[in-house]
Coordinates of N, CA and C in Angstrom, one line a residue:
M1 N 84.0 84.7 96.4 CA 84.4 85.7 97.3 C 85.9 85.9 97.2
V2 N 86.3 87.1 97.3 CA 87.8 87.4 97.4 C 87.9 88.5 98.4
D3 N 88.8 88.2 99.4 CA 89.1 89.2 100.5 C 90.5 89.7 100.2
L4 N 90.7 91.0 100.3 CA 92.0 91.6 100.1 C 92.1 92.9 100.9
V5 N 93.4 93.3 101.1 CA 93.7 94.6 101.7 C 93.8 95.6 100.5
A6 N 93.0 96.7 100.6 CA 92.9 97.7 99.5 C 93.4 99.0 99.9
Y7 N 94.2 99.7 99.0 CA 94.7 101.1 99.2 C 94.0 102.0 98.2
D8 N 93.8 103.2 98.6 CA 93.2 104.2 97.6 C 94.2 104.6 96.5
D9 N 95.5 104.5 96.7 CA 96.5 104.9 95.7 C 97.8 104.1 96.1
P10 N 98.9 104.3 95.3 CA 100.1 103.6 95.5 C 101.1 104.2 96.5
A11 N 100.6 105.1 97.4 CA 101.4 105.7 98.4 C 102.1 104.7 99.3
I12 N 101.6 103.6 99.5 CA 102.2 102.5 100.3 C 103.6 102.2 99.9
I13 N 103.9 102.2 98.6 CA 105.2 101.9 98.1 C 106.2 102.7 98.8
D14 N 106.1 104.1 98.8 CA 107.0 105.0 99.4 C 107.0 104.8 100.9
A15 N 105.9 104.6 101.5 CA 105.7 104.5 103.0 C 106.5 103.4 103.5
L16 N 106.7 102.3 102.8 CA 107.4 101.1 103.3 C 108.9 101.2 103.3
Y17 N 109.5 102.3 102.6 CA 110.9 102.5 102.6 C 111.3 103.1 103.9
L18 N 112.4 102.7 104.5 CA 112.9 103.2 105.7 C 114.0 104.3 105.4
G19 N 113.9 105.4 106.1 CA 114.9 106.4 106.0 C 116.0 106.1 107.0
P20 N 117.0 107.0 107.2 CA 118.1 106.8 108.1 C 117.7 106.6 109.5
E21 N 116.6 107.3 109.9 CA 116.2 107.3 111.3 C 114.8 106.7 111.6
E22 N 114.0 106.7 110.5 CA 112.6 106.2 110.7 C 112.0 106.0 109.3
P23 N 110.8 105.4 109.3 CA 110.1 105.2 108.0 C 109.9 106.6 107.3
R24 N 109.9 106.5 106.0 CA 109.8 107.7 105.1 C 108.5 108.4 105.2
G25 N 107.5 107.6 105.5 CA 106.1 108.2 105.5 C 105.2 107.3 106.3
P26 N 104.0 107.9 106.7 CA 103.1 107.1 107.5 C 102.5 106.0 106.6
I27 N 102.0 105.0 107.2 CA 101.3 103.9 106.5 C 99.9 104.4 106.1
P28 N 99.6 104.4 104.8 CA 98.3 104.9 104.4 C 97.2 104.0 104.9
A29 N 96.0 104.6 105.0 CA 94.8 103.9 105.4 C 94.5 102.7 104.5
T30 N 94.0 101.7 105.0 CA 93.6 100.5 104.2 C 92.2 100.0 104.6
E31 N 91.7 99.2 103.8 CA 90.4 98.5 104.1 C 90.6 97.0 103.8
L32 N 90.1 96.2 104.6 CA 90.0 94.8 104.3 C 88.6 94.7 103.6
R33 N 88.7 94.4 102.3 CA 87.5 94.4 101.5 C 87.1 93.0 101.1
R34 N 85.9 92.7 101.1 CA 85.4 91.4 100.5 C 84.6 91.7 99.2
Y35 N 85.1 91.1 98.2 CA 84.4 91.3 96.9 C 83.6 90.0 96.6
V36 N 82.4 90.1 96.3 CA 81.5 89.0 95.9 C 81.2 89.1 94.4
I37 N 81.6 88.0 93.7 CA 81.4 88.0 92.3 C 80.3 87.0 91.9
D38 N 79.3 87.5 91.2 CA 78.3 86.6 90.7 C 78.8 86.0 89.4
L39 N 79.1 84.7 89.4 CA 79.6 84.1 88.3 C 78.7 84.0 87.1
E40 N 77.4 84.1 87.3 CA 76.4 84.0 86.3 C 76.2 85.3 85.6
T41 N 76.1 86.4 86.4 CA 75.8 87.7 85.8 C 77.0 88.6 85.6
G42 N 78.1 88.3 86.3 CA 79.3 89.1 86.3 C 79.3 90.3 87.2
A43 N 78.2 90.4 87.9 CA 78.0 91.5 88.9 C 79.0 91.4 90.0
V44 N 79.6 92.5 90.5 CA 80.5 92.5 91.6 C 80.0 93.4 92.7
G45 N 80.0 92.9 93.9 CA 79.6 93.7 95.1 C 80.8 93.7 96.0
S46 N 80.8 94.7 96.9 CA 81.9 94.7 97.9 C 81.4 95.2 99.3
E47 N 82.1 94.8 100.3 CA 81.8 95.3 101.6 C 83.2 95.4 102.4
T48 N 83.2 96.4 103.3 CA 84.4 96.5 104.2 C 84.3 95.7 105.4
L49 N 85.3 94.8 105.6 CA 85.3 93.9 106.8 C 86.0 94.6 108.0
A50 N 87.1 95.3 107.7 CA 87.9 96.0 108.8 C 88.7 97.1 108.1
S51 N 89.3 97.9 108.9 CA 90.2 98.9 108.3 C 91.5 99.1 109.0
D52 N 92.4 99.7 108.4 CA 93.8 100.0 108.9 C 94.5 98.8 109.4
L53 N 94.7 97.9 108.5 CA 95.5 96.7 108.8 C 96.3 96.3 107.6
E54 N 97.3 95.4 107.8 CA 98.1 94.9 106.7 C 98.7 93.5 107.1
L55 N 99.2 92.8 106.2 CA 99.8 91.5 106.4 C 98.8 90.5 107.0
P56 N 97.6 90.4 106.4 CA 96.6 89.5 107.0 C 97.0 88.0 106.8
R57 N 96.6 87.3 107.8 CA 96.8 85.8 107.8 C 95.6 85.1 108.3
I58 N 95.3 83.9 107.8 CA 94.2 83.1 108.3 C 94.9 81.7 108.5
D59 N 94.1 80.7 108.9 CA 94.6 79.3 109.0 C 94.5 78.8 107.6
Y60 N 95.6 79.1 106.8 CA 95.6 78.7 105.4 C 95.6 77.2 105.2
G61 N 96.1 76.4 106.2 CA 96.1 75.0 106.0 C 94.7 74.4 106.0
R62 N 93.8 75.0 106.7 CA 92.4 74.5 106.7 C 91.4 75.4 106.1
R63 N 91.7 76.6 105.9 CA 90.7 77.6 105.4 C 90.9 78.2 104.1
N64 N 92.1 78.0 103.5 CA 92.4 78.6 102.2 C 91.3 78.1 101.2
T65 N 90.7 79.0 100.4 CA 89.6 78.8 99.5 C 88.3 78.4 100.1
K66 N 88.2 78.5 101.4 CA 87.0 78.1 102.1 C 86.6 79.2 103.0
P67 N 85.3 79.2 103.5 CA 84.9 80.2 104.4 C 85.8 80.2 105.7
Y68 N 86.1 81.4 106.2 CA 86.8 81.5 107.5 C 86.2 82.5 108.4
R69 N 86.5 82.5 109.6 CA 86.0 83.4 110.6 C 87.0 84.4 111.2
Y70 N 88.2 83.8 111.4 CA 89.3 84.6 112.1 C 90.4 85.0 111.1
L71 N 90.9 86.2 111.3 CA 92.0 86.8 110.5 C 92.9 87.5 111.5
Y72 N 94.2 87.3 111.3 CA 95.2 88.0 112.1 C 96.0 88.9 111.3
A73 N 96.4 90.1 111.8 CA 97.0 91.1 111.0 C 97.8 92.1 111.8
S74 N 98.6 92.9 111.2 CA 99.4 94.0 111.8 C 98.6 95.3 111.5
R75 N 98.8 96.2 112.5 CA 98.2 97.5 112.3 C 99.1 98.6 112.7
S76 N 99.0 99.8 112.1 CA 99.7 101.0 112.5 C 98.7 101.9 113.1
A77 N 98.6 101.9 114.4 CA 97.7 102.8 115.1 C 98.3 104.1 115.3
D78 N 99.4 104.2 116.0 CA 100.1 105.5 116.3 C 101.4 105.6 115.6
A79 N 102.0 104.5 115.2 CA 103.4 104.5 114.7 C 103.5 103.3 113.7
W80 N 104.7 103.2 113.2 CA 105.0 102.1 112.3 C 104.6 100.8 112.9
F81 N 103.8 100.0 112.3 CA 103.2 98.7 112.8 C 103.4 98.6 114.3
D82 N 102.5 99.0 115.1 CA 102.6 98.9 116.5 C 101.5 98.1 117.2
Q83 N 100.8 97.3 116.4 CA 99.8 96.4 117.0 C 99.6 95.1 116.2
L84 N 99.3 94.1 116.9 CA 98.8 92.9 116.2 C 97.3 92.8 116.5
M85 N 96.5 92.3 115.6 CA 95.1 92.2 115.8 C 94.5 90.9 115.3
K86 N 93.4 90.5 116.0 CA 92.6 89.4 115.6 C 91.2 90.0 115.2
I87 N 90.8 89.6 114.0 CA 89.5 90.1 113.6 C 88.5 88.9 113.4
D88 N 87.3 89.0 113.9 CA 86.3 88.0 113.7 C 85.5 88.6 112.6
V89 N 85.6 88.1 111.4 CA 84.9 88.7 110.2 C 83.4 88.5 110.2
S90 N 83.0 87.5 111.1 CA 81.5 87.3 111.1 C 80.8 88.4 111.9
D91 N 81.4 88.9 113.0 CA 80.7 90.0 113.7 C 81.5 91.3 113.7
R92 N 82.7 91.3 113.0 CA 83.5 92.5 112.8 C 84.2 92.9 114.2
S93 N 84.3 92.0 115.2 CA 84.9 92.4 116.4 C 86.4 92.3 116.2
E94 N 87.2 93.1 117.0 CA 88.6 93.1 116.9 C 89.2 92.9 118.3
T95 N 90.3 92.2 118.4 CA 91.1 92.1 119.7 C 92.5 92.5 119.3
V96 N 93.1 93.3 120.2 CA 94.4 93.9 119.9 C 95.5 93.5 120.9
W97 N 96.7 93.3 120.4 CA 97.9 93.1 121.3 C 98.8 94.2 120.9
S98 N 99.4 94.9 121.9 CA 100.5 95.8 121.7 C 101.3 95.9 123.0
A99 N 102.5 96.5 122.8 CA 103.4 96.8 123.9 C 104.1 98.1 123.6
P100 N 104.3 98.9 124.6 CA 104.9 100.2 124.4 C 106.3 100.1 123.7
G101 N 106.4 100.9 122.6 CA 107.7 101.0 121.9 C 108.0 99.8 121.1
C102 N 107.0 98.9 120.9 CA 107.3 97.6 120.2 C 106.6 97.7 118.8
H103 N 107.2 97.0 117.8 CA 106.7 97.1 116.4 C 106.7 95.6 115.9
P104 N 105.5 95.0 115.8 CA 105.4 93.7 115.4 C 105.5 93.5 113.9
G105 N 106.0 92.4 113.4 CA 105.9 92.1 112.0 C 104.7 91.3 111.7
E106 N 104.7 90.6 110.6 CA 103.6 89.8 110.2 C 103.2 88.7 111.2
P107 N 101.9 88.6 111.6 CA 101.5 87.5 112.4 C 101.4 86.2 111.6
I108 N 101.8 85.1 112.2 CA 101.7 83.8 111.6 C 100.9 82.9 112.5
F109 N 99.8 82.4 112.0 CA 99.0 81.4 112.8 C 99.5 80.0 112.7
V110 N 99.7 79.4 113.8 CA 100.1 77.9 113.9 C 99.0 77.2 114.6
R111 N 98.3 76.3 113.9 CA 97.1 75.7 114.5 C 97.5 74.6 115.5
E112 N 96.7 74.4 116.5 CA 96.8 73.3 117.5 C 96.5 72.0 116.8
P113 N 97.3 71.0 116.9 CA 97.0 69.7 116.3 C 95.8 69.0 117.0
G114 N 95.1 68.3 116.2 CA 94.0 67.5 116.8 C 92.7 68.2 117.1
T115 N 92.5 69.4 116.7 CA 91.3 70.2 116.9 C 90.8 70.8 115.6
D116 N 89.5 71.0 115.5 CA 88.9 71.7 114.4 C 88.6 73.1 114.7
D117 N 88.7 73.6 115.9 CA 88.4 74.9 116.3 C 89.3 75.9 115.5
E118 N 88.7 76.8 114.8 CA 89.5 77.6 113.9 C 90.5 78.5 114.6
D119 N 90.3 79.0 115.8 CA 91.2 79.8 116.5 C 92.0 79.1 117.6
A120 N 92.0 77.8 117.5 CA 92.8 77.0 118.4 C 94.3 76.9 117.9
G121 N 95.2 77.5 118.6 CA 96.6 77.6 118.2 C 97.3 78.8 118.8
V122 N 98.4 79.1 118.1 CA 99.1 80.3 118.5 C 99.4 81.2 117.4
V123 N 99.7 82.5 117.7 CA 100.1 83.4 116.6 C 101.5 83.9 117.0
L124 N 102.4 83.8 116.0 CA 103.8 84.1 116.2 C 104.1 85.4 115.4
S125 N 104.9 86.3 116.0 CA 105.3 87.5 115.4 C 106.7 87.9 115.9
V126 N 107.6 88.3 115.0 CA 108.8 88.9 115.4 C 108.5 90.3 115.7
V127 N 108.9 90.8 116.9 CA 108.6 92.1 117.4 C 109.9 92.8 117.8
L128 N 110.0 94.0 117.2 CA 111.2 94.9 117.5 C 110.8 95.8 118.7
D129 N 111.7 95.7 119.8 CA 111.6 96.7 120.9 C 112.6 97.8 120.5
A130 N 112.0 98.9 120.0 CA 112.8 100.0 119.5 C 113.8 100.6 120.5
A131 N 113.4 100.7 121.8 CA 114.2 101.3 122.8 C 115.4 100.4 123.1
A132 N 115.2 99.1 123.2 CA 116.2 98.2 123.5 C 117.1 97.8 122.3
G133 N 116.6 98.1 121.1 CA 117.3 97.7 119.9 C 117.4 96.2 119.7
K134 N 116.4 95.5 120.2 CA 116.4 94.0 120.1 C 115.0 93.5 119.7
S135 N 115.0 92.3 119.1 CA 113.8 91.7 118.7 C 113.5 90.5 119.5
S136 N 112.2 90.1 119.5 CA 111.7 88.9 120.2 C 110.8 88.2 119.3
L137 N 110.7 86.9 119.5 CA 109.6 86.2 118.9 C 108.5 86.1 120.0
V138 N 107.4 86.8 119.7 CA 106.3 86.8 120.6 C 105.3 85.7 120.2
V139 N 104.8 85.0 121.2 CA 103.8 83.9 121.0 C 102.5 84.3 121.7
L140 N 101.4 84.5 121.0 CA 100.1 84.8 121.5 C 99.2 83.6 121.4
D141 N 98.3 83.5 122.4 CA 97.2 82.5 122.3 C 96.3 83.0 121.3
A142 N 96.0 82.2 120.2 CA 95.2 82.7 119.1 C 93.7 83.0 119.6
R143 N 93.3 82.2 120.6 CA 91.9 82.4 121.0 C 91.7 83.7 121.8
S144 N 92.5 83.8 122.9 CA 92.4 85.0 123.8 C 93.2 86.2 123.4
F145 N 94.2 86.0 122.6 CA 95.2 87.0 122.1 C 96.0 87.5 123.2
Q146 N 96.2 86.7 124.3 CA 97.1 87.0 125.4 C 98.5 86.5 125.1
E147 N 99.5 87.2 125.5 CA 100.9 86.8 125.3 C 101.2 85.6 126.2
L148 N 101.7 84.5 125.6 CA 102.0 83.3 126.3 C 103.5 83.2 126.5
A149 N 104.3 83.7 125.6 CA 105.8 83.6 125.7 C 106.5 84.6 124.9
R150 N 107.8 84.8 125.2 CA 108.6 85.7 124.4 C 110.0 85.2 124.4
A151 N 110.6 85.0 123.2 CA 111.9 84.5 123.1 C 112.8 85.7 122.6
E152 N 113.6 86.2 123.4 CA 114.4 87.4 123.0 C 115.6 87.0 122.3
A153 N 115.9 87.8 121.3 CA 117.1 87.7 120.5 C 118.1 88.7 121.1
P154 N 119.4 88.5 120.9 CA 120.4 89.5 121.5 C 120.6 90.7 120.6
H155 N 119.9 90.8 119.5 CA 120.0 91.9 118.5 C 118.7 92.1 117.8
H156 N 118.6 93.1 116.9 CA 117.4 93.3 116.2 C 117.4 92.3 115.0
I157 N 116.2 92.0 114.6 CA 116.0 91.1 113.4 C 115.3 92.0 112.4
P158 N 115.9 92.2 111.2 CA 115.3 93.0 110.2 C 113.9 92.6 109.8
F159 N 113.1 93.6 109.5 CA 111.7 93.3 109.1 C 111.6 92.6 107.8
G160 N 110.7 91.7 107.7 CA 110.5 90.9 106.5 C 109.0 90.8 106.3
F161 N 108.7 90.3 105.1 CA 107.3 90.1 104.8 C 107.0 88.7 104.5
H162 N 105.9 88.2 104.8 CA 105.3 86.9 104.4 C 106.2 85.7 104.9
G163 N 106.2 85.6 106.2 CA 106.8 84.4 106.8 C 105.9 83.3 106.7
Q164 N 106.4 82.1 107.0 CA 105.6 80.9 106.9 C 106.0 79.9 108.0
F165 N 105.1 79.3 108.6 CA 105.4 78.2 109.6 C 105.3 76.9 108.8
L166 N 106.3 76.1 108.9 CA 106.3 74.7 108.3 C 106.7 73.7 109.3
R167 N 105.9 72.7 109.4 CA 106.2 71.6 110.4 C 107.4 70.9 110.0
G168 N 108.4 70.7 111.0 CA 109.6 70.0 110.7 C 109.4 68.5 110.5
G169 N 110.4 67.9 109.8 CA 110.3 66.5 109.5 C 110.6 65.6 110.6

């Protein structure tokens, strides 16, 4: 099995560039697709697990190359990445976090030590409050997807892709 975010064409490349005042284009529609490859026959099947998401993350430390149930991602519902979402790929349910005028970056899952529950932990994301011109580190409970804390920066933090949480020494 291979899960990936799929686009119909390369329009995403231009959409990710920022113009002087705003993004150059809307974020194109996506699908989270699961491809199943039969290693004996070479047949490939696919199914759509979710749509309109980007920057997906799982509990890579425990689930990479293994079956997983929960995925965390960013979504552009009405504007440039304006939601964080949790997807249960087993039943296709979605839980969404958003705040007016806020634009989250990539969600990063940090598991709770000492438990095997797949969604026990927190989800971190740097979020731009466009009206205030400042960013915050938002901490969500990974299970309920409720906001637990917010650490505000005195300025904006530029958007980046593919952050990583690493335990300190």
